[in-house]
mmCIF file of C-alpha atoms and ligand atoms in Angstrom:
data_model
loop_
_atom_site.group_PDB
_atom_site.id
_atom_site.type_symbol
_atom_site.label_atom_id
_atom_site.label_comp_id
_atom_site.label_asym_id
_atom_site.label_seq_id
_atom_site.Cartn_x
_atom_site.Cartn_y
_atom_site.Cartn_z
ATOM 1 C CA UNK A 1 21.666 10.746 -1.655
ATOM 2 C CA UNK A 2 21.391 8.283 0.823
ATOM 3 C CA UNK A 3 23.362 5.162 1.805
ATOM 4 C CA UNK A 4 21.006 2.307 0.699
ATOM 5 C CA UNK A 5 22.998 -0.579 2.004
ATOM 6 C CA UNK A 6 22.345 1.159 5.486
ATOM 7 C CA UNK A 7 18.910 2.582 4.489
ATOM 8 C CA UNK A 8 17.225 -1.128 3.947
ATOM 9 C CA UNK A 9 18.405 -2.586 7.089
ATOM 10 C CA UNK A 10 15.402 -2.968 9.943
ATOM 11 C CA UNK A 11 16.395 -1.356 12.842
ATOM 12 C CA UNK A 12 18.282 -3.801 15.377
ATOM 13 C CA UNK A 13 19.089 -6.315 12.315
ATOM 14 C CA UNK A 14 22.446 -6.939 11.711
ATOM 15 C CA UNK A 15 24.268 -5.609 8.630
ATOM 16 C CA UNK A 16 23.875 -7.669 5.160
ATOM 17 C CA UNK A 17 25.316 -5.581 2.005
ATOM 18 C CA UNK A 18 22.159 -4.419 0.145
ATOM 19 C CA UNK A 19 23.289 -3.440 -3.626
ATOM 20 C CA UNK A 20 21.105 -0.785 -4.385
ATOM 21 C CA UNK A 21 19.335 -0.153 -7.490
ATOM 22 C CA UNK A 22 19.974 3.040 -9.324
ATOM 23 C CA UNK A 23 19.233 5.205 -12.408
ATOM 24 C CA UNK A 24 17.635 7.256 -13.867
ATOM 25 C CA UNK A 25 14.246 7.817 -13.882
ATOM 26 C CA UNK A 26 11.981 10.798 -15.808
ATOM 27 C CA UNK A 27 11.032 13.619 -13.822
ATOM 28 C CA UNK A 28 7.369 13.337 -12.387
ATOM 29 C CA UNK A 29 4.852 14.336 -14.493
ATOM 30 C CA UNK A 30 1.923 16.436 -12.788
ATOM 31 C CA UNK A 31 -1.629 14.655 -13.664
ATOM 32 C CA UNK A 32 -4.458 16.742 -13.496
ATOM 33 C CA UNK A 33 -6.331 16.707 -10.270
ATOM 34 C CA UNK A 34 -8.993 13.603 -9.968
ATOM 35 C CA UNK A 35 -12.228 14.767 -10.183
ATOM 36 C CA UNK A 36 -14.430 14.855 -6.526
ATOM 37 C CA UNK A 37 -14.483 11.343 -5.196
ATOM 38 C CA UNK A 38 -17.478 9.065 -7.070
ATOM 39 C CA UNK A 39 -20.626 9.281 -4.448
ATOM 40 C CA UNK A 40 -20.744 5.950 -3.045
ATOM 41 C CA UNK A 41 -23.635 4.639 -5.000
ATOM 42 C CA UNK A 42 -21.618 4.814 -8.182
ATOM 43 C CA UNK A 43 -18.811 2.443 -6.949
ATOM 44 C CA UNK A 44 -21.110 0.034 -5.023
ATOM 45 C CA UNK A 45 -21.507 -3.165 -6.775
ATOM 46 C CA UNK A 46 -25.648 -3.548 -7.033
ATOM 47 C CA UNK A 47 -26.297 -6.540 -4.710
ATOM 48 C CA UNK A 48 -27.342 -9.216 -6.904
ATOM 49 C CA UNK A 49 -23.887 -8.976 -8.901
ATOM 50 C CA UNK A 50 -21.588 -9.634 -5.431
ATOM 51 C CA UNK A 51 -19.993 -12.769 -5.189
ATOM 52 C CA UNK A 52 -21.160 -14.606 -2.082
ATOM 53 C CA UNK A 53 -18.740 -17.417 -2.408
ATOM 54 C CA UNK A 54 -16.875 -16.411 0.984
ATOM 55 C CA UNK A 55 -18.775 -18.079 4.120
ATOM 56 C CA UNK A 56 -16.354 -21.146 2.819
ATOM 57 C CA UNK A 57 -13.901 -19.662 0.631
ATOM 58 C CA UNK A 58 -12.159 -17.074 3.417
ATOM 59 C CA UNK A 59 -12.424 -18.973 6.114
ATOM 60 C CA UNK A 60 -9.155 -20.407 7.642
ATOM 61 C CA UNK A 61 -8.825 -23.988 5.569
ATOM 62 C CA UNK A 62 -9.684 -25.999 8.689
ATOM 63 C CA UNK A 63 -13.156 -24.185 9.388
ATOM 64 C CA UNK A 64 -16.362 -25.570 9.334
ATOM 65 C CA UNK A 65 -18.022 -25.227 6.171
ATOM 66 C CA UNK A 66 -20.659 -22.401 6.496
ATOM 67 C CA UNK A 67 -24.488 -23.431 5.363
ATOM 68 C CA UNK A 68 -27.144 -21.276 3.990
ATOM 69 C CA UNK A 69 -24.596 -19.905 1.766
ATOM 70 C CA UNK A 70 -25.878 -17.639 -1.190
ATOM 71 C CA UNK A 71 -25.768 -18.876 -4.578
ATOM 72 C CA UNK A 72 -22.928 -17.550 -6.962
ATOM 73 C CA UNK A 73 -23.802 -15.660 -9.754
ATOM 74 C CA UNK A 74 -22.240 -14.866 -12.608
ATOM 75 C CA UNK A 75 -20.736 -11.514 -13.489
ATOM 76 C CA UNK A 76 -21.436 -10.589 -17.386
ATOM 77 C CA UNK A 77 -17.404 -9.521 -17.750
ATOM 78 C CA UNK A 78 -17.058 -6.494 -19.995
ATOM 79 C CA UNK A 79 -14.615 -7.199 -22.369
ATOM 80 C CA UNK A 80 -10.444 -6.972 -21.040
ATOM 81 C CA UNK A 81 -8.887 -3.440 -22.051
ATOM 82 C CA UNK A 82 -7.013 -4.213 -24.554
ATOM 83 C CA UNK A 83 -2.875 -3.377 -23.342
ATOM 84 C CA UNK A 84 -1.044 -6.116 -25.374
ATOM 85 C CA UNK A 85 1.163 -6.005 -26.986
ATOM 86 C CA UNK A 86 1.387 -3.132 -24.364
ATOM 87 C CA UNK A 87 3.653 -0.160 -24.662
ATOM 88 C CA UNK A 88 5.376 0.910 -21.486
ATOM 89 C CA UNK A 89 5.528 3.928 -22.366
ATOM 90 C CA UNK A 90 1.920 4.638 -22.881
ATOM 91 C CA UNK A 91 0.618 7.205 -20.835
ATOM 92 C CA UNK A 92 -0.794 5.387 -17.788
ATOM 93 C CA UNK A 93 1.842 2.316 -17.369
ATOM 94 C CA UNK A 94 4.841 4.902 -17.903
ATOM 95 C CA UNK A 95 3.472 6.500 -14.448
ATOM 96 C CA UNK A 96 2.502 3.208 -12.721
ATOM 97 C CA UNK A 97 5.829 1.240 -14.179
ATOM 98 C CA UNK A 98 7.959 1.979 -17.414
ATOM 99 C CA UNK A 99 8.926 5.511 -15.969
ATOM 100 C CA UNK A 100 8.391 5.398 -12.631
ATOM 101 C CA UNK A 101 11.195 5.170 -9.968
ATOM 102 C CA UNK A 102 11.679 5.052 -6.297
ATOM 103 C CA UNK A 103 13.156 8.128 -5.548
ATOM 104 C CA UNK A 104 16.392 8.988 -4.318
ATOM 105 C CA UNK A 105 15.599 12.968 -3.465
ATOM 106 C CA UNK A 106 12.656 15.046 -3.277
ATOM 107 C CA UNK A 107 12.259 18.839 -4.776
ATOM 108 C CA UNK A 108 10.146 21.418 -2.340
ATOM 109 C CA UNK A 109 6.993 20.582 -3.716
ATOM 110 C CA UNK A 110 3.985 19.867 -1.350
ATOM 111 C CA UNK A 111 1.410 17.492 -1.237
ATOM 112 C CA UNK A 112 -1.769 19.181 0.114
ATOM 113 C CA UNK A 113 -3.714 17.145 2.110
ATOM 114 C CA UNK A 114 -6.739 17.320 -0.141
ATOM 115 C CA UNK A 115 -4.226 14.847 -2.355
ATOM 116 C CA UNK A 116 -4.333 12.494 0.366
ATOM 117 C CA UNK A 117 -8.199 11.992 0.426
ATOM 118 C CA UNK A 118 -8.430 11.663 -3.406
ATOM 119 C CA UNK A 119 -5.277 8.835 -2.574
ATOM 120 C CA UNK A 120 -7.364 6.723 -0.530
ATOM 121 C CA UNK A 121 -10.291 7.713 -2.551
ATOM 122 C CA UNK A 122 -8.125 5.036 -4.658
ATOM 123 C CA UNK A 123 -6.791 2.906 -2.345
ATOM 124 C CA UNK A 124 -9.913 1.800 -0.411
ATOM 125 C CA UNK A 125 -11.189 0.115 -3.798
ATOM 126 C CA UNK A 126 -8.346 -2.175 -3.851
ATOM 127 C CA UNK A 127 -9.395 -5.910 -3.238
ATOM 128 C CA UNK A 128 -9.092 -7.693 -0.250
ATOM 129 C CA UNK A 129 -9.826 -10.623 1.248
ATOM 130 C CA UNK A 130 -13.969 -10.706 2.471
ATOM 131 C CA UNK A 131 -13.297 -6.769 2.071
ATOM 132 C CA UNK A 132 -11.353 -6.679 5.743
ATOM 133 C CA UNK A 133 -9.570 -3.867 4.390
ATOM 134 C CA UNK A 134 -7.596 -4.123 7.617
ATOM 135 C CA UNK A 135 -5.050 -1.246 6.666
ATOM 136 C CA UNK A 136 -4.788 2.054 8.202
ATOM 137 C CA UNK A 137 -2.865 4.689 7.567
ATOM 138 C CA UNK A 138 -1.066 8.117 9.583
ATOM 139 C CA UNK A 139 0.105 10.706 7.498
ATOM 140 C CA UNK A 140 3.221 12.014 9.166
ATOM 141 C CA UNK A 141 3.420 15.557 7.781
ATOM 142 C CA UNK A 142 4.570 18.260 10.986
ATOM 143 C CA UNK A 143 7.690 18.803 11.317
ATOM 144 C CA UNK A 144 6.689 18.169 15.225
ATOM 145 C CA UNK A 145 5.321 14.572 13.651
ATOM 146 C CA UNK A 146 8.577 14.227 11.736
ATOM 147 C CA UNK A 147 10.736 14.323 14.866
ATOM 148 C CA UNK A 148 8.984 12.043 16.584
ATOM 149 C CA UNK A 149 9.492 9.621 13.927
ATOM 150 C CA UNK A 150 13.421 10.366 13.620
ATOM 151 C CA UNK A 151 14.812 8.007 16.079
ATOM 152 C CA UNK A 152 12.892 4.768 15.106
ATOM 153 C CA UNK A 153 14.396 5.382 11.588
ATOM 154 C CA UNK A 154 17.427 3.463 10.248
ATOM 155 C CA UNK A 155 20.212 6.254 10.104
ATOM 156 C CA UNK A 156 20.120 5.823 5.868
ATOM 157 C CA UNK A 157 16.825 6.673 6.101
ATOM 158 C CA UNK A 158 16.367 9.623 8.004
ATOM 159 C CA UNK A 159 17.653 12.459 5.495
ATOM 160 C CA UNK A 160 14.780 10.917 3.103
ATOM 161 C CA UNK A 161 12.159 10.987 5.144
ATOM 162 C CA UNK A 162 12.567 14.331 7.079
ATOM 163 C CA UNK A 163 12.976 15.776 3.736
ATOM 164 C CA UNK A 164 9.628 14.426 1.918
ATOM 165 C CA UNK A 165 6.636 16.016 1.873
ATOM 166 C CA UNK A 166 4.844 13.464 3.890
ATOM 167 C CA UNK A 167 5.765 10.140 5.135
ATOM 168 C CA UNK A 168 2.579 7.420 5.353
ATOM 169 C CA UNK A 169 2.566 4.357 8.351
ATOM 170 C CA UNK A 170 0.945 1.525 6.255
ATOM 171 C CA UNK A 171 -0.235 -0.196 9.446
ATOM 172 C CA UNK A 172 -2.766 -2.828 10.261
ATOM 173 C CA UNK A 173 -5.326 -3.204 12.694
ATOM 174 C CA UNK A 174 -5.047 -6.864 14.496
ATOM 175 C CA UNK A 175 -8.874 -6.376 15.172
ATOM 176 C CA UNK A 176 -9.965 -5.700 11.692
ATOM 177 C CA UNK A 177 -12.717 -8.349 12.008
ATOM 178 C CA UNK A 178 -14.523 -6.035 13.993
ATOM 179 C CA UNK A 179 -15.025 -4.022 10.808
ATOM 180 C CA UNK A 180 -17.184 -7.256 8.869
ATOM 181 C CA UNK A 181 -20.246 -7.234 10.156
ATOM 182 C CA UNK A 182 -20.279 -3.424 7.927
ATOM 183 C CA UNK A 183 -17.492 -4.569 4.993
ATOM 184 C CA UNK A 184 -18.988 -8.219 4.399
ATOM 185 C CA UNK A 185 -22.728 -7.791 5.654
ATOM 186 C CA UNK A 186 -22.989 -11.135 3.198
ATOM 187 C CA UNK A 187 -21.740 -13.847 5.955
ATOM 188 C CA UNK A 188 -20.697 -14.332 9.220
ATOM 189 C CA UNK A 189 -17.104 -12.638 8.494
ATOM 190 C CA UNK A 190 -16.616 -12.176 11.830
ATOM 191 C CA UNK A 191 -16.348 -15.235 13.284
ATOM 192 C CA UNK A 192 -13.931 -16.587 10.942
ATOM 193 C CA UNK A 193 -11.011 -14.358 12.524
ATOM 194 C CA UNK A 194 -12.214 -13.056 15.627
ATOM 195 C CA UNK A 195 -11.123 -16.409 17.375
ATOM 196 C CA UNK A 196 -8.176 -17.500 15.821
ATOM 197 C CA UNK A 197 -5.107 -15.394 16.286
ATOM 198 C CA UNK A 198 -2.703 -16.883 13.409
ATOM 199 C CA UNK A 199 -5.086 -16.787 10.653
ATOM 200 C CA UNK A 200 -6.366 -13.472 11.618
ATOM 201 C CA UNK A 201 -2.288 -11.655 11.761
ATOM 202 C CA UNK A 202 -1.722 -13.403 8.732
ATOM 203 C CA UNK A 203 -4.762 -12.069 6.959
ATOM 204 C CA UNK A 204 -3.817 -8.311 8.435
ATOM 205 C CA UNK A 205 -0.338 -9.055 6.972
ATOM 206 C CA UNK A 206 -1.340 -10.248 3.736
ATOM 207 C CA UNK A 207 -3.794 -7.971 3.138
ATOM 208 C CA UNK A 208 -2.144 -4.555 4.224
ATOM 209 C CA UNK A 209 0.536 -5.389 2.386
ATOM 210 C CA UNK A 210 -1.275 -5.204 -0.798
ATOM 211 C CA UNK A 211 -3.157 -2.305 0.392
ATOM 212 C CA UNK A 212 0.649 -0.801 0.691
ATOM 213 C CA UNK A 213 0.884 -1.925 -2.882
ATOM 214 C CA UNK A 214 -2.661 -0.561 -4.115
ATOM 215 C CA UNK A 215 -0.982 2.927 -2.133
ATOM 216 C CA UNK A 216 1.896 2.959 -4.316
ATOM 217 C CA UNK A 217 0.385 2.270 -7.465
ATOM 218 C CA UNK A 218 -2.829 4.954 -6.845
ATOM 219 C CA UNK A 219 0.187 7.387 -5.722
ATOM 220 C CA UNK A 220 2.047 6.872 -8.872
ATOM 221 C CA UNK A 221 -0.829 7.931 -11.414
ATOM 222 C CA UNK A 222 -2.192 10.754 -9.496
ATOM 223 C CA UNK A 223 1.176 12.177 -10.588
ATOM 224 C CA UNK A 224 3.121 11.607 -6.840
ATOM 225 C CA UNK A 225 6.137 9.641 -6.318
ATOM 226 C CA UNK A 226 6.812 7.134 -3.485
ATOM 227 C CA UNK A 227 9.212 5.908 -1.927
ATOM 228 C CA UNK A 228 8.441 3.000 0.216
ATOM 229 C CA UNK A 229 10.353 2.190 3.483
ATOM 230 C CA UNK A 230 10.878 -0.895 5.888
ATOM 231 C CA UNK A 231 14.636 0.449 7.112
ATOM 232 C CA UNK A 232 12.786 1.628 10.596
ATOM 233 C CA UNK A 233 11.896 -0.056 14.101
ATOM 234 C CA UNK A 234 8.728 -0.992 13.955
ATOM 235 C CA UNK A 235 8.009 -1.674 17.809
ATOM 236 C CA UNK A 236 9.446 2.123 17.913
ATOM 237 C CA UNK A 237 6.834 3.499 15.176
ATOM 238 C CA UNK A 238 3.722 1.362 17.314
ATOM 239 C CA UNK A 239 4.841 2.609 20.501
ATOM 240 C CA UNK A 240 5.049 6.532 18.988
ATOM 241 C CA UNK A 241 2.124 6.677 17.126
ATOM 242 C CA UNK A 242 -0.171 3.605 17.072
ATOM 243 C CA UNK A 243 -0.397 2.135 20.829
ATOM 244 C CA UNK A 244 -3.458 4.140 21.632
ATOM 245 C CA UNK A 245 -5.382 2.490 18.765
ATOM 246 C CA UNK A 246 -3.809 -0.866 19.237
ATOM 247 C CA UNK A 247 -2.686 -0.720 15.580
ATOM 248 C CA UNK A 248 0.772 -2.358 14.175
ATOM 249 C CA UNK A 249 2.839 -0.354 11.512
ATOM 250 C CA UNK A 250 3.784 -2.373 8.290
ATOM 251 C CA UNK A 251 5.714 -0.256 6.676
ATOM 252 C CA UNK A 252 6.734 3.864 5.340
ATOM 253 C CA UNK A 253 6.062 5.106 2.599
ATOM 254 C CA UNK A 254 6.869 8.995 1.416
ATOM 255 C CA UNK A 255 5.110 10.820 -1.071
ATOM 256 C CA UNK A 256 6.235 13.744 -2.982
ATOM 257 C CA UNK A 257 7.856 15.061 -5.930
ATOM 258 C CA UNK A 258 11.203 13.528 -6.738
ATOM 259 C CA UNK A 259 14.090 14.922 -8.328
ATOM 260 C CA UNK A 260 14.812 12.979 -11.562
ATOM 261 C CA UNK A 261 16.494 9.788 -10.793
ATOM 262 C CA UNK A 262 19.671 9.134 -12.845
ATOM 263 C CA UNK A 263 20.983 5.916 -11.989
ATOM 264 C CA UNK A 264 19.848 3.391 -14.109
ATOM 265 C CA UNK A 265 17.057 0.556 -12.932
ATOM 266 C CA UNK A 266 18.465 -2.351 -11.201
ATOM 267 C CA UNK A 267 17.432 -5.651 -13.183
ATOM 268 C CA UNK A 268 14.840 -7.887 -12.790
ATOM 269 C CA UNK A 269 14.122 -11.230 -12.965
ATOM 270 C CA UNK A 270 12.961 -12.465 -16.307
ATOM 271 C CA UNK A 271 9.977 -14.374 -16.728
ATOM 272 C CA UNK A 272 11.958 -17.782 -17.847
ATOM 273 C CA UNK A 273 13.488 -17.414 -14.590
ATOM 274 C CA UNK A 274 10.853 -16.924 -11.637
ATOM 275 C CA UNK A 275 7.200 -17.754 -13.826
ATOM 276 C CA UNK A 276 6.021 -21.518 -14.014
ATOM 277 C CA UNK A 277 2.879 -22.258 -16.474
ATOM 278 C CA UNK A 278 1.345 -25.550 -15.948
HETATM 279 C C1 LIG B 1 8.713 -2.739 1.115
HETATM 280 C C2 LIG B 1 9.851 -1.871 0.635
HETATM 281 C C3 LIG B 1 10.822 -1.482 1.541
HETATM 282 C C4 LIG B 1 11.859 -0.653 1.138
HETATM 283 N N1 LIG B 1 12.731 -0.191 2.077
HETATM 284 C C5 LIG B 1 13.623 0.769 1.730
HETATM 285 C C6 LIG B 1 14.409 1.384 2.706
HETATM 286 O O1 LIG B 1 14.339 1.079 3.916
HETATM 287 N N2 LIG B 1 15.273 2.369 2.315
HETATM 288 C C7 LIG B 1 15.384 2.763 1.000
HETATM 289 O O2 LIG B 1 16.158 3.674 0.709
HETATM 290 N N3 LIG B 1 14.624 2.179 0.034
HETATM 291 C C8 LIG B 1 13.750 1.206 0.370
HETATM 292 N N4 LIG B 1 12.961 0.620 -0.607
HETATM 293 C C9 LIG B 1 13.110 1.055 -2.021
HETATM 294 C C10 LIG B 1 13.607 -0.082 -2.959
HETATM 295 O O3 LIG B 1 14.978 -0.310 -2.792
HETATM 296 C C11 LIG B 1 13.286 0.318 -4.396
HETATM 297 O O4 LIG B 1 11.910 0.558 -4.494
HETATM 298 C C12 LIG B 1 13.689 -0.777 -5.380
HETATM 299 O O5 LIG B 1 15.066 -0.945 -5.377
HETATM 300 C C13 LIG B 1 13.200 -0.480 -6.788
HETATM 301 O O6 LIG B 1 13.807 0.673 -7.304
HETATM 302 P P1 LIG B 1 13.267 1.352 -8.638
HETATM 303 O O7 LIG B 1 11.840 1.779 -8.379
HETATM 304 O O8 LIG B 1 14.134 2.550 -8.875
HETATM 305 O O9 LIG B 1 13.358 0.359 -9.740
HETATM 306 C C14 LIG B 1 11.962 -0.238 -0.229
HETATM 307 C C15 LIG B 1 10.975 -0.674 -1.147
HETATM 308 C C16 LIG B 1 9.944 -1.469 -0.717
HETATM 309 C C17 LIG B 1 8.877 -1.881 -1.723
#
């Protein structure tokens, strides 16, 4: 078990009480194996369906407004799944939500690295903004790999991760842009971040963030569980594993097979609380 309170706390900060969230979760349930990734010509959008609304609508909200632009067209929208009223404990949202908890111990179980390709087989369809996609990821899985890693981790959090199977750096590249001319052949894409500092960390943030998310998520229904981590130094983690590349880590997150969690969930917030409709 590990000390949460001291687990959350970034490297360096000073010490806040954390109350940690607790019970009990369902063991993992093993999915069968994903199929070979789709060839890419079955998960491309054909052109004339892309949205081209992005030379203005990505753009930091002072730029110029792009001309030439394509005109939008309109997606025929298949008809919503139908998951209301849903049931939580339906097959797919038990493993994404209703029964799926953050661990708080991992059995011996592997994770083969084949797992990881079918993972970001997932991941890499994940929206982001003007498809910068400017995550990357290292899959920390030596024990040589591991060590290195040890001392930029908050003490709560080292038992965890030198114990699961694998431990992920969600990082960003700052240069992402470079990327566009290839992820967003539609504009320009380029030019909107490559100048402008601010907007372009921001959009790395933002985005890789919810690429973290997407991660977690894709992790969860190809059977894994994760535990996500920001309890580390992340100067430390740059200067160990992503200086050469000029990448910045965003945060951990382990993937394995957990022991059954027994605490119960901590709340949440209820929808009357934190949700405006207007
Ligand atoms: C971005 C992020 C950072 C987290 N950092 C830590 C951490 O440093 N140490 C830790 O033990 N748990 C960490 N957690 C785990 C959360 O405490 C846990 O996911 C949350 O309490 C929900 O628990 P539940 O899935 O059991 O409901 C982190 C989770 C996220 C999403």
């Amino acid at each position: 078990m590990t000390d949460i309170t001291e687990s959350h706390r970034v490297v360096g900060a000073p010490e806040v009480a954390v109350v940690e969230a607790a019970p009990a979760g369902e063991p993992s349930q093993e999915l069968p194996r994903l199929p070979d990734p789709l060839p890419e010509a079955e998960i491309v959008q054909p052109a004339e369906t892309v949205h081209d609304t992005l030379s203005e609508g990505h753009g930091p909200a002072d730029a110029a407004p792009a001309s030439g632009e394509a005109p939008v067209t309109e997606d025929v929208a298949a008809p919503p799944p139908k998951v209301f009223p849903y049931d939580l404990e339906s097959p797919e949202l038990a493993r994404a939500f209703g029964a799926a908890r953050t661990p708080r111990a991992w059995t011996d179980r592997p994770v083969d690295e084949e797992t990881f390709r079918h993972l970001y087989d997932l991941v890499k369809l994940g929206p982001t903004s003007a498809n910068c996609s400017p995550a990357r990821y290292v899959f920390i899985q030596s024990r040589e790999s591991k060590d290195r890693l040890r001392p930029a981790l908050t003490p709560g959090n080292v038992a965890p991760i030198m114990s699961a199977p694998v431990t992920v750096i969600v990082a960003y590249d700052p240069s992402f842009y470079d990327y566009l001319p290839r992820l967003y052949p539609q504009a320009d894409a380029r030019s909107w971040f490559a100048w402008n500092d601010d907007f372009s960390q921001e959009t790395a943030i933002r985005n890789s963030s919810l690429q973290g998310g997407y991660l977690l998520i894709a992790a969860r229904l190809l059977g894994l569980d994760c535990w996500p981590m920001s309890g580390f130094d992340n100067a430390r983690v740059d200067q160990l594993f992503l200086d050469g590349r000029g990448w910045r880590s965003n945060f951990l997150v382990s993937l394995g097979y957990a022991e059954p969690v027994e605490t119960p969930r901590n709340p949440r917030l209820a929808f009357e609380e934190i949700c405006e409709v207007i």
